[in-house]
Amino acid sequence: MTQLKEVPESATDKLVIYQIYTRLFGNTNTTNKTNGSLSENGCGKFNDINSKALEALKQFGISHVWFTGIIEHATMTDYTAYGIAKDNPLVVKGIAGSPYAIKDYYDVDPDLAEDVENRMQEFENLIERTHKNGLKVIIDFVPNHVARNYLSDTKPAGVADFGFDDDKTLHFAADNNFYYIPGQPLSIPSDVHPPVEVTEPYYEYPAKATGNDVFWANPGINDWFETVKLNYGVDYLNHRATHFSPIPSTWLKMREILFFWAAKGIDGFRCDMAEMVPKEFWGWVIPEVRQRFPEVIFIAEIYNPGAYGSYIFEGKFDYLYDKVGLYDSLRRLIEGHGNANDITRVWQQESGHFSNRMLRFLENHDEHRIASRFFAGNASRAFPAMLVSATLHTGPVMLYFGQEVGVNPQGQEGFSGDDGRTTIFDYWGVPEFQNWVNNHKYDGGWLSAEQKKIRQFYANLLKFVNESDAVKYGHFYDLQYVNSGGLSHNYNDNKIFSYLRFTDKQKILFICNFDLENSYSTSVNIPQGALEMMQIDTNSHCTFTGLFGNDQVLQNVMPYRIDVEIEKNSFLIYEMTQ
């Protein structure tokens, strides 16, 4: 079996991203009424993310903060007093609304401002504050769809709204911003029952195609019925024929939106559902942005491993989500029914040739919280998997706010129901995270003993990641093939995964036991080829020094084999020296 070895493109520091759901991060309100209003349940503000919070994140080991839900989106909260058009609740998900139903690409969410009329300045102050604390800023770019009632009241002079010049008599036209269903009105799903009074029907004629590629007039309740699909020059009902020359109107408008936000000091864009937008657009717009803002990074939310290469090499993305690959494999192991050999298959089949471009995570706003009954039911069960996520390759690792204190959503918060996720649609307080916020002291003053243990693991992990030359810059070598199938004593390759990370300065062996019930007394073989790559003399003894809570020092050991005792649901890390 041939071992593939990742060669980093350059010795850049490893990104450690912390996703903040901005509406919830600083909210200290504990009411948590299902479908509660802004005044009842409260809302976190830009100003809540103060220097204490940002300094704490920096000390925790974070390099980039992804502020989620920044751009103005449709909501059931009435801001007409501030010149913001009211949204019809029939096309809004949740009292607060989905942050991915953008209503004005040139404005920020008024919920997040203490002074609504000064909302953009408050966000610009947050950008400045974040930079002063040594952190970089990422925000969402949502290119595939907009809110049904998109209307920018803050757009720059000379900018036309999406759909302003569309020919609505045609299903498709290359310069239309939307797709239409001529002659038919939109039919709102019959099971949409907003928790607020509906004073008038929602009327859309002709109907526009729905955001998740629904090209008919009656989307369902599980569709993205609150959004409209944007047209990038692909005629989906005509064999996906493409019309990219001349450059479509939507491309040009989106380029200006990216320019607008990058000029405010945004360091990166997490691009929502990037694979629903043609890679040709990305391959054009990303270089356009980088001509003006060369340091800006682009991260693609993408779920099709078969498209990974094209979105990196043709689409010009810096990093891609690794949900379908590593996340899914690790989740199965955390839940007790996975196979550790799947990790090998991930880097071989899906991302083996560009693993340094994959963004690894175990939580984000779309996924179940680890501690919830829908996932592991216990935050500590994910510790070995989180180690793998953070150290498998040089690519970025991401945490979702509250992951580090074991957030466990319980009960129905609002639109999304009781689903093991922290709501993105409603006003809410997050009790476990509020224990760390501690009335905006951001010192963990109210954390329980168990929460402190969880947070300490993550603090130790990020410290290890940031200080390890091998993890930040090193090569990767998978050891499964020389240890599976009985090649190593008592090595259960279904539950144990081992690998090497190394540079000229540091050589590290990782051994992870995902078995939730059994400990192992096992051996781990290291092949001659790997030792030669690490420039370790195969005929001389080696010292294995434990790292990350492992205080063992194994001396006078031949480098090609190590015998260890590894506890259930745990890991061992050794630095190899001669």
Coordinates of C-alpha atoms in Angstrom, one line a residue:
M1 CA 0.0 0.0 0.0
T2 CA 1.5 3.3 -1.1
Q3 CA 1.6 6.0 1.6
L4 CA 0.7 9.5 0.4
K5 CA 2.5 12.3 2.3
E6 CA 1.2 15.8 2.4
V7 CA 3.8 18.5 1.5
P8 CA 2.7 21.9 2.8
E9 CA 2.7 24.6 0.2
S10 CA 4.3 27.1 2.5
A11 CA 5.2 27.5 6.2
T12 CA 2.2 29.6 7.1
D13 CA 0.8 29.5 10.6
K14 CA -2.1 27.2 11.1
L15 CA -5.5 28.9 11.3
V16 CA -7.5 28.4 14.4
I17 CA -11.0 29.8 13.8
Y18 CA -13.7 30.5 16.4
Q19 CA -17.2 30.8 15.1
I20 CA -19.3 33.3 17.0
Y21 CA -23.0 33.4 16.5
T22 CA -23.1 37.1 17.1
R23 CA -26.8 37.4 18.2
L24 CA -26.2 34.9 21.0
F25 CA -22.6 35.4 22.1
G26 CA -23.1 38.3 24.4
N27 CA -26.7 37.8 25.4
T28 CA -27.0 37.5 29.2
N29 CA -30.8 37.3 29.2
T30 CA -32.0 34.0 30.8
T31 CA -35.7 34.2 30.0
N32 CA -35.5 31.8 27.1
K33 CA -39.2 31.9 26.2
T34 CA -40.0 29.7 23.2
N35 CA -40.6 32.1 20.2
G36 CA -39.7 34.9 22.5
S37 CA -39.4 38.4 21.1
L38 CA -36.3 40.6 21.1
S39 CA -37.5 42.4 24.2
E40 CA -38.4 39.2 26.0
N41 CA -35.3 37.0 25.3
G42 CA -32.7 39.7 24.6
C43 CA -30.0 39.8 22.0
G44 CA -26.3 40.0 22.0
K45 CA -24.7 43.2 20.5
F46 CA -21.6 44.2 18.7
N47 CA -20.5 46.1 21.8
D48 CA -20.9 43.0 24.0
I49 CA -17.9 41.5 22.2
N50 CA -15.6 43.8 24.1
S51 CA -11.8 43.8 24.4
K52 CA -12.0 41.4 27.4
A53 CA -13.8 38.9 25.3
L54 CA -11.4 39.2 22.3
E55 CA -8.4 39.1 24.5
A56 CA -9.7 35.9 26.2
L57 CA -10.1 34.4 22.7
K58 CA -6.6 35.4 21.7
Q59 CA -5.2 33.9 24.9
F60 CA -7.2 30.8 24.3
G61 CA -5.3 30.2 21.0
I62 CA -7.7 31.7 18.4
S63 CA -6.3 33.4 15.3
H64 CA -9.5 34.2 13.3
V65 CA -13.0 35.0 14.5
W66 CA -15.9 34.2 12.2
F67 CA -18.7 36.6 13.1
T68 CA -21.9 34.8 11.9
G69 CA -25.1 36.7 11.1
I70 CA -23.6 40.1 10.5
I71 CA -25.3 41.2 7.3
E72 CA -28.9 42.4 7.5
H73 CA -31.4 39.6 7.0
A74 CA -35.2 39.2 7.1
T75 CA -36.8 39.3 10.5
M76 CA -40.1 39.4 12.3
T77 CA -38.9 42.3 14.4
D78 CA -40.2 45.7 13.3
Y79 CA -37.6 48.3 12.4
T80 CA -39.7 50.6 10.3
A81 CA -39.0 53.4 12.8
Y82 CA -35.5 53.3 11.4
G83 CA -36.4 53.3 7.7
I84 CA -36.1 49.6 7.3
A85 CA -38.9 47.9 5.5
K86 CA -41.0 45.4 7.5
D87 CA -40.8 41.8 6.5
N88 CA -43.8 39.6 6.0
P89 CA -43.6 36.8 8.7
L90 CA -44.9 34.2 6.1
V91 CA -41.4 34.4 4.5
V92 CA -39.3 34.6 7.6
K93 CA -38.0 31.6 9.6
G94 CA -38.0 32.3 13.3
I95 CA -38.7 35.5 15.3
A96 CA -35.2 36.8 14.7
G97 CA -34.9 35.3 11.2
S98 CA -32.3 33.3 9.3
P99 CA -28.9 35.0 8.9
Y100 CA -28.8 33.3 5.5
A101 CA -31.9 35.2 4.1
I102 CA -30.0 38.4 3.3
K103 CA -32.3 41.4 3.0
D104 CA -29.6 44.1 2.4
Y105 CA -26.1 43.2 1.4
Y106 CA -24.9 46.7 2.2
D107 CA -26.1 46.8 5.8
V108 CA -25.7 45.0 9.1
D109 CA -28.3 43.4 11.3
P110 CA -30.0 46.1 13.4
D111 CA -30.5 43.6 16.2
L112 CA -26.8 43.7 16.9
A113 CA -26.6 47.4 17.5
E114 CA -27.2 49.3 20.7
D115 CA -27.9 52.4 18.6
V116 CA -29.7 51.2 15.5
E117 CA -29.0 54.3 13.5
N118 CA -25.3 53.9 14.3
R119 CA -25.2 50.2 13.5
M120 CA -22.6 50.2 10.8
Q121 CA -20.2 52.2 12.9
E122 CA -20.7 49.8 15.8
F123 CA -19.7 47.0 13.5
E124 CA -16.7 48.9 12.2
N125 CA -15.6 49.5 15.8
L126 CA -15.8 45.7 16.4
I127 CA -13.6 45.1 13.4
E128 CA -11.1 47.6 14.8
R129 CA -11.3 46.1 18.3
T130 CA -10.8 42.6 16.9
H131 CA -7.7 43.6 15.0
K132 CA -6.2 45.5 18.0
N133 CA -6.5 42.3 20.0
G134 CA -4.4 40.4 17.4
L135 CA -7.3 38.6 15.7
K136 CA -8.6 38.5 12.2
V137 CA -12.2 38.9 11.1
I138 CA -14.2 36.5 8.9
I139 CA -17.8 37.1 8.0
D140 CA -20.4 35.2 5.9
F141 CA -20.8 35.9 2.2
V142 CA -24.1 34.4 1.1
P143 CA -24.0 34.3 -2.7
N144 CA -26.6 31.7 -3.7
H145 CA -29.8 33.3 -2.5
V146 CA -31.4 36.3 -0.9
A147 CA -34.5 37.0 1.2
R148 CA -37.8 37.0 -0.8
N149 CA -38.2 40.7 -0.1
Y150 CA -34.7 41.8 -0.7
L151 CA -34.4 45.6 -0.6
S152 CA -31.3 47.5 0.1
D153 CA -32.0 50.9 1.7
T154 CA -28.3 51.6 2.3
K155 CA -26.8 50.7 -1.1
P156 CA -24.1 53.0 -2.5
A157 CA -25.1 55.5 -5.2
G158 CA -25.3 53.9 -8.6
V159 CA -26.0 50.4 -7.3
A160 CA -29.2 48.7 -8.5
D161 CA -31.0 46.1 -6.3
F162 CA -31.1 42.5 -7.4
G163 CA -33.9 42.0 -9.9
F164 CA -34.4 45.7 -10.6
D165 CA -33.8 45.3 -14.4
D166 CA -35.0 41.7 -14.7
D167 CA -37.3 40.6 -17.5
K168 CA -39.9 38.8 -15.4
T169 CA -41.7 37.3 -18.4
L170 CA -38.8 34.8 -18.9
H171 CA -37.9 31.8 -16.8
F172 CA -34.2 32.5 -17.6
A173 CA -32.3 35.4 -19.1
A174 CA -28.5 35.6 -18.8
D175 CA -28.7 39.1 -17.3
N176 CA -31.6 38.5 -15.0
N177 CA -30.7 38.3 -11.3
F178 CA -33.5 35.8 -10.5
Y179 CA -35.2 32.9 -12.1
Y180 CA -39.0 33.2 -12.6
I181 CA -42.0 30.9 -13.0
P182 CA -43.9 33.0 -15.5
G183 CA -47.7 33.2 -15.1
Q184 CA -47.8 31.7 -11.6
P185 CA -47.8 33.3 -8.1
L186 CA -45.7 31.9 -5.3
S187 CA -47.6 29.5 -3.1
I188 CA -46.4 29.6 0.5
P189 CA -46.3 26.2 2.2
S190 CA -49.6 25.6 3.9
D191 CA -47.9 24.4 7.1
V192 CA -46.1 27.8 7.6
H193 CA -47.7 29.2 10.8
P194 CA -45.7 32.2 12.1
P195 CA -45.8 32.7 15.9
V196 CA -46.8 36.4 15.3
E197 CA -49.9 37.9 13.8
V198 CA -50.0 37.9 10.0
T199 CA -51.7 41.1 9.0
E200 CA -51.6 40.6 5.2
P201 CA -50.9 37.8 2.8
Y202 CA -47.5 37.5 1.0
Y203 CA -47.9 38.0 -2.7
E204 CA -45.2 37.3 -5.3
Y205 CA -46.0 37.4 -9.0
P206 CA -44.5 35.9 -11.0
A207 CA -43.0 33.5 -8.5
K208 CA -39.3 33.4 -8.2
A209 CA -37.3 30.2 -7.9
T210 CA -36.5 29.2 -4.3
G211 CA -33.0 29.2 -2.9
N212 CA -32.4 25.5 -2.8
D213 CA -32.9 25.1 -6.5
V214 CA -36.7 24.7 -6.4
F215 CA -37.8 25.9 -9.9
W216 CA -41.5 25.8 -9.4
A217 CA -44.0 28.0 -7.6
N218 CA -44.9 25.9 -4.6
P219 CA -41.9 25.1 -2.4
G220 CA -42.3 22.9 0.7
I221 CA -41.8 23.6 4.4
N222 CA -38.4 21.9 4.3
D223 CA -37.3 24.0 1.4
W224 CA -35.6 27.3 1.8
F225 CA -38.9 28.9 1.0
E226 CA -37.9 32.2 2.6
T227 CA -35.2 32.8 0.0
V228 CA -34.9 33.4 -3.7
K229 CA -32.2 31.7 -5.9
L230 CA -29.8 34.0 -7.6
N231 CA -28.9 33.6 -11.3
Y232 CA -25.3 33.3 -12.2
G233 CA -25.9 32.6 -15.9
V234 CA -26.8 28.9 -15.6
D235 CA -30.1 27.8 -17.3
Y236 CA -31.0 25.0 -15.0
L237 CA -34.1 24.0 -17.0
N238 CA -32.2 23.8 -20.3
H239 CA -29.5 21.1 -19.5
R240 CA -27.7 23.6 -17.2
A241 CA -26.5 25.6 -20.3
T242 CA -24.1 28.3 -19.2
H243 CA -24.0 31.9 -20.3
F244 CA -20.9 33.5 -18.8
S245 CA -19.9 35.8 -21.6
P246 CA -20.5 38.7 -21.4
I247 CA -20.1 38.7 -17.6
P248 CA -23.6 38.3 -16.0
S249 CA -25.1 41.1 -14.0
T250 CA -25.1 39.0 -10.8
W251 CA -21.4 38.4 -11.0
L252 CA -20.7 42.1 -11.2
K253 CA -23.1 43.0 -8.3
M254 CA -21.5 40.3 -6.1
R255 CA -18.0 41.6 -6.9
E256 CA -19.0 45.0 -5.7
I257 CA -20.5 43.6 -2.5
L258 CA -17.2 41.8 -1.7
F259 CA -15.2 45.0 -2.4
F260 CA -17.5 46.9 -0.1
W261 CA -16.9 44.5 2.9
A262 CA -13.2 43.9 2.2
A263 CA -12.7 47.7 2.3
K264 CA -14.0 47.7 5.8
G265 CA -11.1 45.5 6.9
I266 CA -12.7 42.0 6.6
D267 CA -9.9 39.5 6.5
G268 CA -11.9 36.6 5.1
F269 CA -15.2 35.3 3.8
R270 CA -16.9 32.0 4.7
C271 CA -18.9 31.5 1.5
D272 CA -22.3 29.9 2.2
M273 CA -23.2 26.9 -0.1
A274 CA -20.4 27.8 -2.4
E275 CA -20.9 24.7 -4.6
M276 CA -24.5 25.9 -5.5
V277 CA -22.7 28.8 -7.4
P278 CA -20.7 27.9 -10.5
K279 CA -17.0 27.5 -9.9
E280 CA -16.4 29.8 -12.9
F281 CA -17.8 32.7 -10.9
W282 CA -15.4 32.0 -8.0
G283 CA -12.5 31.6 -10.4
W284 CA -13.2 35.0 -11.7
V285 CA -14.3 37.0 -8.6
I286 CA -11.7 35.7 -6.1
P287 CA -8.7 37.0 -8.2
E288 CA -10.6 40.2 -8.8
V289 CA -11.0 40.8 -5.0
R290 CA -7.3 39.8 -4.4
Q291 CA -6.1 42.4 -6.9
R292 CA -7.3 45.0 -4.4
F293 CA -7.1 43.0 -1.1
P294 CA -4.4 40.4 -1.6
E295 CA -4.5 39.0 1.9
V296 CA -8.3 38.2 2.0
I297 CA -9.0 34.5 2.4
F298 CA -12.0 32.5 1.0
I299 CA -13.5 29.5 2.7
A300 CA -16.1 27.4 0.8
E301 CA -19.0 25.6 2.5
I302 CA -19.0 22.5 0.2
Y303 CA -20.3 19.0 0.6
N304 CA -19.4 17.2 -2.6
P305 CA -15.9 15.6 -2.3
G306 CA -15.9 15.0 -6.0
A307 CA -15.9 18.8 -6.5
Y308 CA -13.1 19.6 -4.0
G309 CA -10.3 19.8 -6.5
S310 CA -12.2 22.0 -8.9
Y311 CA -13.2 24.5 -6.3
I312 CA -9.7 24.8 -5.1
F313 CA -7.8 24.8 -8.4
E314 CA -10.4 26.4 -10.7
G315 CA -12.5 28.2 -8.1
K316 CA -9.4 29.6 -6.3
F317 CA -10.6 28.9 -2.8
D318 CA -8.1 28.8 0.0
Y319 CA -10.0 26.3 2.2
L320 CA -13.0 24.0 2.0
Y321 CA -15.3 22.5 4.6
D322 CA -14.4 18.9 5.4
K323 CA -17.8 17.8 6.6
V324 CA -18.6 14.9 4.4
G325 CA -15.1 13.5 4.9
L326 CA -13.5 13.8 8.3
Y327 CA -16.4 15.2 10.3
D328 CA -18.7 12.3 9.3
S329 CA -16.1 9.7 9.9
L330 CA -15.2 11.1 13.4
R331 CA -18.8 11.5 14.3
R332 CA -19.5 7.8 13.7
L333 CA -16.5 6.9 16.0
I334 CA -17.7 9.3 18.7
E335 CA -21.1 7.7 18.6
G336 CA -19.6 4.3 19.0
H337 CA -20.3 2.7 15.6
G338 CA -17.5 4.0 13.3
N339 CA -14.3 2.5 12.0
A340 CA -11.0 4.2 12.5
N341 CA -9.9 3.1 9.0
D342 CA -12.4 5.5 7.6
I343 CA -10.0 8.3 8.5
T344 CA -7.4 6.8 6.2
R345 CA -10.0 6.6 3.4
V346 CA -10.8 10.3 3.9
W347 CA -7.4 11.6 3.1
Q348 CA -6.8 9.0 0.4
Q349 CA -10.0 9.3 -1.5
E350 CA -11.3 12.8 -0.8
S351 CA -8.6 15.1 0.3
G352 CA -5.3 13.3 0.3
H353 CA -3.7 15.6 -2.2
F354 CA -4.8 18.9 -0.6
S355 CA -5.5 18.1 3.0
N356 CA -3.8 21.3 4.0
R357 CA -6.7 23.1 2.4
M358 CA -9.5 21.4 4.4
L359 CA -11.2 23.2 7.3
R360 CA -11.7 20.6 10.1
F361 CA -14.4 20.9 12.8
L362 CA -16.8 18.9 15.1
E363 CA -19.3 21.7 15.6
N364 CA -20.8 24.6 13.7
H365 CA -24.2 26.3 13.5
D366 CA -25.6 23.6 11.2
E367 CA -24.5 20.6 13.2
H368 CA -25.7 19.0 16.4
R369 CA -23.9 20.0 19.6
I370 CA -21.6 17.3 20.7
A371 CA -23.0 17.2 24.2
S372 CA -26.6 16.9 23.0
R373 CA -28.6 13.7 23.0
F374 CA -28.6 13.9 19.2
F375 CA -24.9 13.4 19.1
A376 CA -22.5 12.1 21.8
G377 CA -24.5 13.1 24.9
N378 CA -21.2 14.0 26.6
A379 CA -18.7 16.6 25.5
S380 CA -15.6 14.6 26.7
R381 CA -16.4 11.7 24.3
A382 CA -15.2 13.9 21.5
F383 CA -11.7 14.6 22.9
P384 CA -9.8 12.0 20.7
A385 CA -11.7 13.1 17.7
M386 CA -11.1 16.8 18.3
L387 CA -7.4 16.0 18.6
V388 CA -7.5 14.4 15.2
S389 CA -9.4 17.3 13.7
A390 CA -6.8 19.7 15.0
T391 CA -3.6 17.8 14.3
L392 CA -4.2 15.5 11.3
H393 CA -2.9 18.1 8.8
T394 CA -1.7 21.7 8.6
G395 CA -5.1 23.0 7.5
P396 CA -7.4 25.1 9.7
V397 CA -9.3 23.9 12.7
M398 CA -12.5 25.5 13.9
L399 CA -14.5 25.7 17.1
Y400 CA -18.1 26.9 17.5
F401 CA -18.8 29.2 20.4
G402 CA -19.7 27.2 23.5
Q403 CA -18.2 23.9 22.2
E404 CA -15.4 24.4 24.7
V405 CA -17.8 24.5 27.6
G406 CA -20.1 21.7 26.6
V407 CA -23.2 23.5 25.3
N408 CA -26.2 21.1 25.3
P409 CA -29.4 22.6 23.8
Q410 CA -32.5 21.2 25.3
G411 CA -36.1 22.0 24.5
Q412 CA -37.8 23.9 21.8
E413 CA -36.2 27.3 21.2
G414 CA -38.3 28.4 18.3
F415 CA -38.5 27.7 14.6
S416 CA -36.1 24.8 14.5
G417 CA -37.7 23.0 17.5
D418 CA -35.8 20.6 19.8
D419 CA -33.1 19.4 17.6
G420 CA -29.8 19.4 19.5
R421 CA -28.6 22.6 17.7
T422 CA -28.3 26.1 19.1
T423 CA -31.0 28.1 17.3
I424 CA -30.0 30.4 14.5
F425 CA -33.5 31.6 13.9
D426 CA -34.6 33.0 17.3
Y427 CA -33.6 35.2 20.2
W428 CA -32.1 33.0 22.9
G429 CA -29.6 32.8 25.7
V430 CA -27.1 29.9 25.9
P431 CA -26.9 29.0 29.6
E432 CA -23.6 27.0 29.6
F433 CA -21.9 29.7 27.6
Q434 CA -23.4 32.5 29.8
N435 CA -21.4 30.8 32.6
W436 CA -18.2 31.7 30.8
V437 CA -19.5 35.2 29.8
N438 CA -20.1 35.9 33.5
N439 CA -21.9 39.2 32.9
H440 CA -19.4 40.3 30.2
K441 CA -16.3 39.6 32.3
Y442 CA -15.5 36.7 30.0
D443 CA -13.6 34.9 32.7
G444 CA -15.6 31.7 33.2
G445 CA -16.6 32.8 36.7
W446 CA -19.8 30.7 36.7
L447 CA -18.4 27.6 35.0
S448 CA -19.1 24.3 36.7
A449 CA -16.2 21.9 37.5
E450 CA -17.1 19.8 34.6
Q451 CA -17.2 22.8 32.2
K452 CA -13.8 23.9 33.4
K453 CA -12.5 20.5 32.6
I454 CA -13.9 20.6 29.1
R455 CA -12.5 24.1 28.5
Q456 CA -9.1 23.2 29.9
F457 CA -8.9 20.4 27.4
Y458 CA -9.6 22.8 24.5
A459 CA -7.2 25.3 25.9
N460 CA -4.4 22.7 26.2
L461 CA -5.2 21.4 22.7
L462 CA -5.0 24.9 21.1
K463 CA -1.8 25.6 23.0
F464 CA -0.3 22.4 21.7
V465 CA -1.4 23.1 18.2
N466 CA 0.0 26.7 18.2
E467 CA 3.3 25.6 19.8
S468 CA 4.0 22.4 17.8
D469 CA 6.2 22.9 14.8
A470 CA 5.2 19.5 13.5
V471 CA 1.4 20.3 13.7
K472 CA 1.7 23.8 12.2
Y473 CA 4.0 23.0 9.4
G474 CA 4.7 19.3 9.2
H475 CA 4.2 16.4 6.9
F476 CA 1.7 13.6 7.7
Y477 CA 2.2 9.9 7.6
D478 CA -0.7 7.4 8.2
L479 CA 0.4 4.3 10.2
Q480 CA -2.8 2.2 9.8
Y481 CA -1.4 0.1 7.0
V482 CA 1.5 -1.2 9.0
N483 CA -0.6 -1.9 12.1
S484 CA -3.9 -3.2 10.9
G485 CA -4.9 -6.8 10.2
G486 CA -2.9 -8.3 13.0
L487 CA 0.5 -6.7 12.0
S488 CA 0.7 -5.2 15.5
H489 CA 0.0 -6.9 18.8
N490 CA -3.6 -6.2 20.0
Y491 CA -4.0 -3.3 17.6
N492 CA -7.7 -3.0 17.0
D493 CA -7.6 -1.0 13.8
N494 CA -11.4 -0.5 13.9
K495 CA -11.0 1.7 17.0
I496 CA -7.3 2.7 17.1
F497 CA -5.8 5.2 14.7
S498 CA -2.2 6.2 14.6
Y499 CA -0.2 8.7 12.5
L500 CA 3.0 10.8 12.4
R501 CA 3.5 14.5 12.0
F502 CA 7.0 15.8 11.4
T503 CA 9.3 18.5 10.3
D504 CA 13.1 18.8 10.5
K505 CA 12.6 20.2 14.0
Q506 CA 10.1 17.9 15.5
K507 CA 8.8 14.3 15.1
I508 CA 5.5 13.4 16.8
L509 CA 3.6 10.1 17.1
F510 CA -0.2 10.2 17.7
I511 CA -2.2 7.2 18.9
C512 CA -5.9 7.6 19.4
N513 CA -8.3 5.0 20.9
F514 CA -11.9 5.7 19.9
D515 CA -13.2 2.7 21.8
L516 CA -15.7 3.9 24.4
E517 CA -15.6 0.6 26.4
N518 CA -12.1 -1.0 26.1
S519 CA -8.6 0.0 26.9
Y520 CA -5.7 -1.7 25.0
S521 CA -2.2 -3.0 25.7
T522 CA -0.9 -2.7 22.2
S523 CA 2.1 -2.1 20.0
V524 CA 2.5 0.5 17.2
N525 CA 4.8 -0.2 14.3
I526 CA 6.6 2.6 12.4
P527 CA 7.9 1.5 9.0
Q528 CA 11.4 2.1 7.8
G529 CA 10.2 4.4 5.0
A530 CA 8.6 6.8 7.6
L531 CA 11.8 6.7 9.7
E532 CA 13.9 7.6 6.7
M533 CA 11.6 10.5 5.8
M534 CA 11.9 11.7 9.4
Q535 CA 15.7 11.2 9.2
I536 CA 15.7 8.8 12.1
D537 CA 18.4 6.2 12.2
T538 CA 16.7 2.9 12.1
N539 CA 19.6 1.1 13.9
S540 CA 19.8 3.5 16.8
H541 CA 17.7 3.7 19.9
C542 CA 15.1 6.4 20.3
T543 CA 13.4 8.3 23.1
F544 CA 9.7 8.7 23.1
T545 CA 8.7 11.7 25.3
G546 CA 5.1 12.1 26.2
L547 CA 3.3 15.3 25.4
F548 CA -0.1 16.8 26.2
G549 CA -0.7 15.3 29.6
N550 CA 1.3 12.2 28.9
D551 CA 4.2 12.2 31.4
Q552 CA 5.8 9.0 30.1
V553 CA 9.4 9.0 28.9
L554 CA 10.4 5.8 27.1
Q555 CA 14.1 5.6 26.6
N556 CA 16.3 3.1 24.7
V557 CA 13.4 2.1 22.4
M558 CA 14.1 1.0 18.9
P559 CA 12.3 3.5 16.7
Y560 CA 10.3 1.1 14.6
R561 CA 8.0 -0.1 17.4
I562 CA 6.5 1.2 20.6
D563 CA 4.5 -0.7 23.2
V564 CA 1.8 1.3 25.0
E565 CA -1.2 1.1 27.4
I566 CA -3.9 3.3 26.1
E567 CA -7.1 3.9 28.0
K568 CA -10.6 3.9 26.4
N569 CA -11.7 7.1 24.7
S570 CA -8.2 8.6 25.0
F571 CA -5.0 9.4 23.1
L572 CA -1.3 9.3 23.6
I573 CA 1.2 11.7 22.0
Y574 CA 5.0 11.2 21.9
E575 CA 7.8 13.3 20.6
M576 CA 10.5 11.1 19.0
T577 CA 14.2 12.1 19.5
Q578 CA 17.6 10.4 19.0

